[in-house]
Coordinates of N, CA and C in Angstrom, one line a residue:
X1294 N 26.9 232.2 42.8 CA 27.0 231.5 44.1 C 27.5 230.0 43.4
X1295 N 28.1 229.4 43.7 CA 28.3 228.0 42.2 C 27.1 226.9 43.3
X1296 N 26.4 227.1 41.6 CA 25.7 225.7 41.8 C 26.5 224.6 42.4
X1297 N 25.0 223.7 43.3 CA 24.6 222.0 43.9 C 25.6 221.3 42.6
X1298 N 26.3 220.4 43.4 CA 27.1 219.6 42.7 C 25.6 218.3 42.9
X1299 N 25.0 217.6 41.9 CA 24.6 216.2 42.1 C 25.7 215.2 42.0
X1300 N 25.6 214.6 42.9 CA 27.1 213.2 42.9 C 25.8 212.0 42.7
X1301 N 24.9 212.0 41.2 CA 24.2 210.8 41.2 C 24.9 210.3 39.4
X1302 N 23.6 209.2 39.8 CA 23.8 208.6 37.5 C 23.3 210.0 36.9
X1303 N 24.2 209.5 35.8 CA 24.0 210.4 34.8 C 21.8 211.0 34.3
X1304 N 21.0 210.1 34.3 CA 19.3 210.0 34.0 C 19.5 211.7 35.0
X1305 N 19.8 211.6 36.3 CA 19.2 212.3 37.7 C 19.6 213.6 37.3
X1306 N 21.5 213.1 37.1 CA 21.9 214.7 36.8 C 21.2 214.8 35.6
X1307 N 21.3 214.9 35.1 CA 20.4 215.2 33.7 C 19.2 216.2 35.0
X1308 N 18.4 215.4 35.0 CA 17.2 215.8 35.6 C 17.0 217.4 36.9
X1309 N 18.3 217.3 37.7 CA 18.3 218.6 38.6 C 18.8 219.2 37.3
X1310 N 19.6 219.2 36.0 CA 19.7 220.8 35.1 C 18.8 220.9 35.1
X1311 N 17.2 220.3 34.7 CA 16.4 220.4 33.9 C 15.4 221.1 34.5
X1312 N 16.2 220.7 36.3 CA 14.8 221.5 37.8 C 16.6 222.9 38.3
X1313 N 16.8 223.1 37.2 CA 17.5 224.4 37.2 C 18.5 224.1 38.6
X1314 N 18.8 223.4 38.7 CA 19.9 222.9 39.7 C 20.2 221.9 41.2
X1315 N 18.1 222.0 41.1 CA 17.6 221.4 42.4 C 18.1 220.2 42.5
X1316 N 18.6 219.9 43.6 CA 19.0 218.1 43.5 C 18.2 217.5 44.4
X1317 N 16.6 216.8 44.1 CA 16.6 217.0 46.1 C 15.9 216.1 45.5
X1318 N 16.7 214.3 45.9 CA 16.1 212.7 44.9 C 15.3 211.8 46.6
X1319 N 15.1 211.2 45.9 CA 14.9 209.7 46.9 C 15.4 208.6 45.8
X1320 N 16.2 207.2 46.7 CA 16.4 205.7 46.1 C 15.4 205.5 46.9
X1321 N 14.5 204.5 45.4 CA 13.3 204.0 45.5 C 13.8 202.3 45.2
X1322 N 14.0 201.8 46.3 CA 14.4 200.4 46.3 C 13.0 199.2 46.2
X1323 N 13.9 198.3 45.1 CA 12.1 197.8 44.3 C 12.6 196.3 45.0
X1324 N 11.8 195.1 45.5 CA 12.2 193.6 45.6 C 11.0 193.0 45.4
X1325 N 11.1 192.3 44.4 CA 10.4 191.6 43.2 C 10.6 189.7 43.1
X1326 N 9.8 188.8 43.7 CA 9.5 187.6 43.9 C 8.6 186.9 43.3
X1327 N 8.6 185.6 42.7 CA 8.2 185.2 41.7 C 6.4 184.7 42.8
X1328 N 5.4 184.0 41.9 CA 4.6 183.3 42.7 C 4.9 182.1 44.0
X1329 N 6.1 181.8 43.3 CA 7.1 180.7 44.9 C 6.9 181.3 46.1
X1330 N 8.1 182.6 46.1 CA 8.9 183.5 47.1 C 10.1 183.3 46.5
X1331 N 10.3 183.2 45.0 CA 11.7 182.6 44.3 C 11.7 184.3 43.8
X1332 N 12.9 185.3 44.8 CA 13.6 186.2 44.2 C 13.8 185.8 42.2
X1333 N 13.4 187.0 41.8 CA 13.2 186.9 40.9 C 14.2 188.1 39.7
X1334 N 15.5 187.7 38.9 CA 16.4 188.7 38.8 C 15.9 189.2 36.6
X1335 N 16.5 189.9 36.4 CA 16.3 190.6 35.0 C 14.2 191.2 35.1
X1336 N 14.7 191.8 36.1 CA 13.8 192.5 35.7 C 13.1 193.7 36.1
X1337 N 12.4 194.1 34.8 CA 13.4 195.1 34.6 C 12.2 197.0 35.3
X1338 N 12.4 197.6 36.1 CA 11.8 198.5 36.9 C 11.4 200.0 35.9
X1339 N 11.2 200.7 36.4 CA 11.1 202.5 35.3 C 10.0 203.1 36.2
X1340 N 10.3 203.6 36.0 CA 9.2 205.2 36.8 C 9.0 206.2 36.3
X1341 N 7.7 206.3 35.1 CA 7.2 207.5 34.3 C 6.2 208.8 34.3
X1342 N 7.0 209.4 35.4 CA 6.7 211.1 35.5 C 5.2 211.6 35.2
X1343 N 4.2 211.7 35.8 CA 3.2 211.6 36.1 C 2.9 213.4 35.1
X1344 N 2.1 213.6 33.8 CA 2.1 214.9 34.4 C 3.1 215.8 33.7
X1345 N 4.7 215.3 33.5 CA 5.8 215.8 32.8 C 6.6 215.4 32.1
X1346 N 6.6 216.1 31.3 CA 7.7 215.4 30.0 C 9.5 215.5 30.8
X1347 N 9.6 214.1 30.5 CA 11.1 213.1 31.2 C 12.0 214.2 30.2
X1348 N 13.1 214.5 30.8 CA 14.8 214.7 30.4 C 15.2 213.2 28.7
X1349 N 15.4 213.5 28.1 CA 16.2 212.8 27.4 C 18.1 213.0 27.5
X1350 N 18.0 211.4 27.8 CA 19.2 210.8 27.8 C 19.4 210.0 27.7
X1351 N 19.3 209.5 26.5 CA 19.7 208.3 26.4 C 20.7 208.0 26.2
X1352 N 21.0 206.6 26.4 CA 22.5 206.3 25.9 C 22.6 205.2 25.5
X1353 N 24.1 205.5 24.9 CA 23.6 203.7 24.0 C 24.0 202.4 24.5
X1354 N 23.4 201.2 24.1 CA 24.0 200.0 24.7 C 24.4 199.2 23.3
X1355 N 24.5 198.3 24.5 CA 25.5 197.1 23.4 C 24.5 195.7 24.3
X1356 N 23.9 194.5 23.3 CA 23.9 193.3 22.9 C 24.6 191.8 21.9
X1357 N 25.5 191.8 23.4 CA 26.4 190.7 22.3 C 26.4 189.8 21.9
X1358 N 27.1 188.8 21.6 CA 26.3 187.2 20.6 C 27.6 186.1 20.8
X1359 N 27.8 185.8 22.1 CA 28.7 185.0 22.6 C 28.5 183.8 23.0
X1360 N 28.7 182.6 23.2 CA 28.7 181.5 22.9 C 27.2 180.9 22.8
X1361 N 27.3 181.3 21.7 CA 25.4 181.1 20.7 C 23.9 182.3 21.9
X1362 N 24.7 182.3 22.4 CA 23.6 183.3 23.3 C 24.2 185.4 23.4
X1363 N 22.6 185.3 22.9 CA 22.3 187.1 23.8 C 23.3 187.7 25.0
X1364 N 23.7 188.6 25.5 CA 24.2 189.0 26.9 C 24.3 190.7 26.4
X1365 N 23.1 190.8 26.9 CA 22.8 190.2 28.2 C 21.4 189.4 28.1
X1366 N 20.8 188.9 28.6 CA 19.4 189.1 28.4 C 18.2 189.7 28.3
X1367 N 18.8 190.4 28.6 CA 17.1 191.4 29.0 C 18.0 192.7 29.0
X1368 N 17.1 193.5 28.1 CA 18.0 194.6 28.0 C 17.1 196.2 27.8
X1369 N 17.3 197.6 28.8 CA 16.8 198.5 29.2 C 17.0 200.1 28.2
X1370 N 16.2 200.9 27.4 CA 17.5 201.1 26.9 C 15.6 202.8 27.3
X1371 N 15.7 203.9 27.0 CA 15.5 204.6 26.7 C 15.1 204.7 25.0
X1372 N 13.7 205.3 25.6 CA 12.9 205.3 23.4 C 14.5 206.7 22.7
X1373 N 14.5 206.1 21.5 CA 15.4 206.5 20.7 C 17.2 206.2 21.3
X1374 N 16.7 205.3 22.2 CA 18.6 204.7 21.7 C 18.4 204.3 20.9
X1375 N 20.5 204.0 21.2 CA 20.4 203.1 19.6 C 21.5 201.9 21.2
X1376 N 21.4 200.9 20.0 CA 21.5 199.6 20.5 C 23.3 199.1 19.0
X1377 N 23.6 198.5 19.5 CA 24.7 197.9 19.1 C 24.0 196.6 19.5
X1378 N 25.1 195.8 17.9 CA 24.9 194.0 18.3 C 26.2 193.3 18.0
X1379 N 27.1 194.1 19.1 CA 28.7 192.8 18.0 C 28.9 191.3 17.9
X1380 N 29.3 190.9 17.5 CA 29.0 189.2 17.5 C 30.5 188.7 17.5
X1381 N 30.6 187.8 18.1 CA 31.6 187.4 18.8 C 32.3 186.2 19.2
X1382 N 31.2 185.4 18.1 CA 31.0 183.8 18.5 C 32.5 183.9 17.3
X1383 N 32.4 182.7 16.6 CA 33.0 182.0 15.3 C 32.3 182.1 14.4
X1384 N 31.0 182.0 14.8 CA 30.2 181.5 13.7 C 30.0 182.9 13.4
X1385 N 28.9 182.8 12.3 CA 28.1 184.3 11.6 C 26.3 183.6 12.4
X1386 N 25.5 185.0 12.6 CA 24.7 185.1 13.3 C 23.6 186.3 12.2
X1387 N 22.3 185.9 12.1 CA 21.0 186.5 11.2 C 20.1 187.3 12.4
X1388 N 20.2 188.3 12.9 CA 19.4 188.5 14.3 C 18.4 189.0 13.5
X1389 N 16.9 189.3 14.6 CA 15.7 189.4 13.3 C 15.4 189.8 15.0
X1390 N 13.9 191.2 15.1 CA 12.5 191.1 15.6 C 11.5 191.1 14.1
X1391 N 10.8 191.2 15.4 CA 8.9 191.0 14.8 C 8.3 191.9 15.3
X1392 N 8.7 192.2 16.5 CA 7.3 193.0 17.8 C 7.1 194.4 16.5
X1393 N 5.8 195.0 17.0 CA 6.0 196.1 16.6 C 6.4 197.5 16.9
X1394 N 7.2 196.8 18.1 CA 8.5 198.1 19.0 C 9.9 198.5 17.9
X1395 N 9.9 197.5 16.7 CA 10.9 197.4 16.1 C 11.3 196.3 16.0
X1396 N 10.6 196.5 14.6 CA 10.7 195.1 13.1 C 12.6 195.8 12.4
X1397 N 12.9 194.6 12.5 CA 14.6 194.9 11.9 C 14.8 193.5 11.3
X1398 N 16.3 193.6 10.4 CA 16.5 191.5 9.9 C 17.6 192.2 9.4
X1399 N 18.6 191.6 10.2 CA 19.9 191.5 9.5 C 20.9 190.6 9.5
X1400 N 21.2 190.5 7.8 CA 21.6 190.1 7.8 C 22.9 188.7 8.1
X1401 N 23.5 187.4 7.2 CA 24.2 187.3 8.4 C 25.9 187.8 8.7
X1402 N 26.1 187.9 9.6 CA 27.1 188.8 10.0 C 28.7 187.5 10.9
X1403 N 29.2 188.2 11.0 CA 30.7 188.5 11.9 C 30.7 189.8 12.3
X1404 N 31.4 189.4 13.9 CA 33.0 191.1 14.5 C 31.2 192.5 14.3
X1405 N 31.8 193.2 13.7 CA 31.0 194.2 14.3 C 30.2 194.4 13.6
X1406 N 30.5 194.2 12.5 CA 29.2 194.5 11.2 C 28.2 194.9 10.8
X1407 N 27.1 194.4 11.5 CA 26.1 195.3 11.8 C 26.1 196.2 12.5
X1408 N 25.3 197.5 11.9 CA 25.5 198.7 11.6 C 24.0 198.7 13.3
X1409 N 24.6 200.1 14.1 CA 23.3 199.7 15.7 C 21.8 200.2 15.5
X1410 N 21.4 199.7 15.7 CA 19.8 200.0 15.8 C 19.2 200.5 16.8
X1411 N 17.7 201.8 15.9 CA 17.4 203.0 17.0 C 16.5 202.1 17.1
X1412 N 16.2 202.6 18.2 CA 14.4 201.7 18.8 C 14.2 202.8 20.0
X1413 N 13.0 203.2 18.6 CA 12.5 204.8 18.5 C 11.1 204.3 18.9
X1414 N 10.7 203.2 19.4 CA 9.1 203.1 19.9 C 9.2 202.7 21.3
X1415 N 8.6 202.8 23.1 CA 8.3 202.5 22.8 C 7.7 200.3 23.0
X1416 N 7.8 199.6 24.0 CA 7.2 199.1 23.9 C 8.4 197.3 24.6
X1417 N 7.7 196.3 23.8 CA 8.9 195.5 24.0 C 9.7 194.3 23.2
X1418 N 11.0 194.1 22.3 CA 10.9 193.5 21.7 C 11.6 192.6 21.7
X1419 N 11.2 191.0 21.4 CA 12.0 190.3 21.3 C 13.2 189.8 20.0
X1420 N 14.2 190.1 20.4 CA 15.9 189.3 19.3 C 15.0 187.2 19.1
X1421 N 15.8 187.4 17.9 CA 15.8 186.5 18.0 C 16.7 186.0 16.5
X1422 N 17.5 184.3 15.8 CA 18.6 184.6 15.9 C 18.8 183.6 14.0
X1423 N 17.9 184.1 12.9 CA 17.5 183.0 11.6 C 18.4 181.9 11.8
X1424 N 19.4 181.6 12.3 CA 20.6 180.4 12.1 C 20.2 179.6 14.0
X1425 N 20.1 180.3 14.4 CA 20.2 179.4 16.3 C 18.7 179.3 16.6
X1426 N 18.1 178.6 16.5 CA 16.8 179.3 17.0 C 16.3 179.5 18.2
X1427 N 17.4 178.1 19.4 CA 17.5 179.2 20.6 C 18.0 180.1 21.2
X1428 N 18.7 181.1 20.9 CA 19.2 182.7 21.0 C 17.3 183.4 20.9
X1429 N 17.6 184.2 21.8 CA 16.3 184.8 22.4 C 17.4 185.8 23.5
X1430 N 16.0 187.4 23.3 CA 16.8 188.3 24.3 C 15.8 189.2 23.9
X1431 N 15.8 190.3 24.7 CA 14.6 191.1 25.3 C 15.4 192.8 25.0
X1432 N 14.0 193.4 24.7 CA 14.7 195.2 24.8 C 13.4 195.3 25.1
X1433 N 13.0 195.8 26.4 CA 12.4 196.9 26.8 C 12.3 198.3 26.5
X1434 N 11.6 199.0 25.8 CA 12.0 200.4 25.3 C 11.1 200.7 26.5
X1435 N 11.7 202.1 27.1 CA 10.9 203.3 28.1 C 10.4 204.0 27.7
X1436 N 10.0 205.5 27.7 CA 9.2 207.0 27.7 C 10.1 207.3 28.5
X1437 N 11.2 206.9 29.6 CA 11.0 207.9 30.6 C 12.6 207.0 31.3
X1438 N 13.8 208.5 31.7 CA 15.4 207.6 32.1 C 15.5 208.0 33.0
X1439 N 14.5 206.6 34.1 CA 14.3 206.4 35.5 C 14.2 205.2 35.6
X1440 N 15.2 203.9 34.9 CA 14.5 202.6 35.3 C 16.3 202.1 36.0
X1441 N 16.0 200.8 35.7 CA 17.1 199.5 36.4 C 16.0 198.7 36.0
X1442 N 17.3 197.7 36.1 CA 16.9 196.3 36.1 C 17.5 195.6 37.9
X1443 N 16.5 194.3 38.1 CA 17.2 194.1 39.3 C 18.0 192.5 39.1
X1444 N 18.8 192.2 40.5 CA 19.7 191.7 39.9 C 20.0 190.7 41.3
X1445 N 20.2 189.4 40.8 CA 20.1 188.3 40.8 C 19.0 187.7 43.4
X1446 N 19.7 188.5 43.3 CA 18.3 188.6 44.6 C 16.9 189.1 44.7
X1447 N 16.6 190.4 43.1 CA 15.3 190.6 42.6 C 15.5 191.6 43.1
X1448 N 16.4 192.2 43.7 CA 16.5 193.7 43.9 C 17.0 194.7 42.8
X1449 N 15.8 196.0 43.2 CA 16.6 197.6 41.5 C 16.3 199.2 42.6
X1450 N 17.2 199.8 42.5 CA 16.9 200.9 42.6 C 17.6 201.5 42.0
X1451 N 16.7 202.6 41.8 CA 16.4 203.5 41.0 C 16.4 205.2 42.1
X1452 N 16.5 205.9 41.6 CA 17.4 207.5 42.2 C 15.8 208.8 41.3
X1453 N 15.4 208.7 42.4 CA 14.2 209.9 41.9 C 13.9 211.1 42.1
X1454 N 14.4 212.4 41.3 CA 13.7 214.1 41.7 C 12.3 214.2 42.4
X1455 N 11.9 215.0 42.9 CA 10.6 214.7 43.6 C 9.5 215.2 42.6
X1456 N 7.9 214.4 42.7 CA 6.9 214.5 41.9 C 6.4 213.0 41.8
X1457 N 5.7 213.3 40.9 CA 4.8 211.7 40.8 C 5.0 210.8 40.5
X1458 N 4.7 210.0 39.7 CA 5.4 208.9 39.5 C 4.4 207.5 39.5
X1459 N 4.3 207.1 38.4 CA 3.7 205.5 38.5 C 5.3 204.6 38.0
X1460 N 5.2 203.7 39.6 CA 5.7 202.3 38.7 C 6.4 201.4 38.8
X1461 N 6.1 200.9 37.2 CA 6.1 199.5 36.7 C 6.8 198.8 36.1
X1462 N 6.5 197.9 37.0 CA 7.6 196.3 36.8 C 7.3 195.3 36.4
X1463 N 8.5 195.2 34.8 CA 8.4 193.6 33.7 C 9.3 192.8 33.9
X1464 N 8.5 192.0 33.7 CA 9.5 190.9 33.6 C 9.5 189.7 31.9
X1465 N 10.0 189.9 31.8 CA 10.1 189.0 30.4 C 9.1 188.1 30.1
X1466 N 8.9 186.6 31.5 CA 8.0 185.4 31.7 C 6.6 186.2 32.2
X1467 N 5.7 187.2 32.3 CA 4.9 187.1 33.4 C 3.7 186.5 32.5
X1468 N 2.9 186.3 33.1 CA 1.7 185.7 32.8 C 0.8 187.1 32.0
X1469 N 0.6 186.7 30.8 CA -0.3 187.8 30.0 C 0.6 188.8 29.6
X1470 N 1.6 189.1 30.2 CA 2.7 190.2 29.4 C 2.0 191.1 30.1
X1471 N 1.3 190.7 31.5 CA 1.3 192.2 32.9 C 2.7 192.7 33.2
X1472 N 2.0 193.8 33.1 CA 2.8 194.7 34.1 C 2.2 196.0 35.2
X1473 N 3.3 194.9 36.2 CA 2.4 195.1 38.1 C 2.9 197.1 37.4
X1474 N 2.7 197.7 38.4 CA 2.1 199.0 38.6 C 1.9 200.0 40.4
X1475 N 2.1 200.9 40.5 CA 2.1 201.1 41.9 C 2.6 203.2 41.2
X1476 N 1.1 203.6 42.2 CA 1.8 205.3 41.7 C 2.5 205.6 43.0
X1477 N 3.0 206.5 42.9 CA 4.3 207.2 44.3 C 4.2 208.9 43.9
X1478 N 4.4 209.1 45.0 CA 4.8 210.8 45.2 C 6.4 210.5 45.8
X1479 N 6.7 211.4 45.8 CA 8.0 211.9 46.1 C 8.2 213.4 46.6
X1480 N 8.4 213.5 47.8 CA 8.1 215.6 48.2 C 10.4 215.5 47.4
X1481 N 10.8 214.7 48.1 CA 12.6 215.4 47.9 C 13.7 214.0 48.0
X1482 N 15.0 214.5 49.0 CA 15.2 213.5 49.4 C 15.0 212.9 50.5
X1483 N 14.6 212.2 50.2 CA 13.3 211.7 51.3 C 13.9 210.1 51.6
X1484 N 13.5 209.5 52.6 CA 13.7 208.0 52.3 C 12.3 206.8 52.4
X1485 N 12.3 206.3 51.8 CA 11.1 205.7 50.8 C 11.4 203.4 51.3
X1486 N 10.2 203.7 51.6 CA 9.8 202.5 52.2 C 10.3 201.0 51.1
X1487 N 11.2 200.2 51.0 CA 11.6 198.9 49.9 C 9.7 198.6 49.5
X1488 N 10.0 198.6 47.8 CA 8.5 198.4 47.7 C 8.4 197.2 47.0
X1489 N 7.9 196.1 47.6 CA 7.7 195.1 47.1 C 6.4 194.7 46.1
X1490 N 7.1 193.2 45.3 CA 6.4 193.2 44.2 C 5.9 191.5 44.1
X1491 N 5.1 191.4 43.1 CA 4.6 189.4 42.6 C 4.0 189.4 41.9
X1492 N 5.0 188.6 40.8 CA 4.9 188.5 39.4 C 4.3 187.1 39.1
X1493 N 3.7 186.7 38.8 CA 2.8 185.5 38.0 C 3.6 184.7 37.2
X1494 N 4.7 184.3 36.2 CA 5.3 183.9 35.7 C 4.3 182.8 34.5
X1495 N 4.7 182.9 33.3 CA 3.1 181.8 32.5 C 4.3 180.8 32.2
X1496 N 4.0 179.8 31.5 CA 5.0 178.9 31.8 C 6.4 178.3 31.0
X1497 N 7.0 177.6 31.4 CA 8.6 177.8 30.2 C 8.4 177.6 28.9
X1498 N 9.7 177.9 28.5 CA 8.7 177.9 27.0 C 7.6 179.0 25.9
X1499 N 7.7 179.3 27.2 CA 6.5 180.3 26.1 C 6.9 181.4 25.1
X1500 N 8.0 182.4 26.2 CA 8.3 183.1 25.2 C 9.0 182.6 24.1
X1501 N 9.1 181.8 23.8 CA 10.1 181.5 22.3 C 8.8 181.4 21.3
X1502 N 7.6 180.0 22.3 CA 6.8 180.8 20.6 C 6.5 182.2 20.5
X1503 N 6.6 183.1 21.8 CA 5.8 184.1 21.6 C 7.0 185.2 20.4
X1504 N 8.2 185.0 20.7 CA 8.9 185.3 19.6 C 8.5 184.9 18.2
X1505 N 8.9 183.0 17.7 CA 8.5 182.9 16.7 C 7.0 183.9 15.6
X1506 N 6.2 184.2 16.8 CA 5.3 185.1 15.9 C 4.9 186.1 16.2
X1507 N 5.8 186.6 16.9 CA 6.4 188.7 16.6 C 5.0 189.7 17.2
X1508 N 5.5 188.2 18.9 CA 4.1 188.9 20.0 C 5.0 190.3 20.4
X1509 N 4.5 191.2 20.8 CA 4.5 192.1 21.3 C 5.3 192.5 23.0
X1510 N 4.1 191.0 23.5 CA 4.4 191.3 24.9 C 3.3 191.6 25.7

């Protein structure tokens, strides 16, 4: 008998294979707003399995330097993934992180001369440039392959196989570095009502201070 085919993105496909081909998944939709009711983009939404080892489906990521900015501002990767830092500016950059989850220092370079970094510890990594102080970016490293970022409408969607999870919601400007969370039990392919979260943000500019001090949020 032919095995069932999972027409889903790679992390879920891996989970289906681990489950001996069983491919019953639920689509979980999340809406995130700030305290004023405005939609929040660049919010990291991830689901951690309760009491079960998550499949390792690391995907390499890239954070570009262009226009004296890190692009994207926020990235999310599974623990053990590598991240490349191509410099597509006409000037050289000296990128670094003081964050406990990943400390590194890449001297002045241009083009693709910088070697990719492996992010092997869960946590929040704040990136900066030693030459251009206004350049900041954030990497959220999570111990799960089930993650997404909210779009401009503050919405994100994650496909999850049956099981018990803790759904977590993180934003780089959340007051006190707080991560909102909610327990979730899924029985398989089912319709899950949209989940709503409201995050209180800290004052603008506080992120720059945290990056300079090496805070891990």
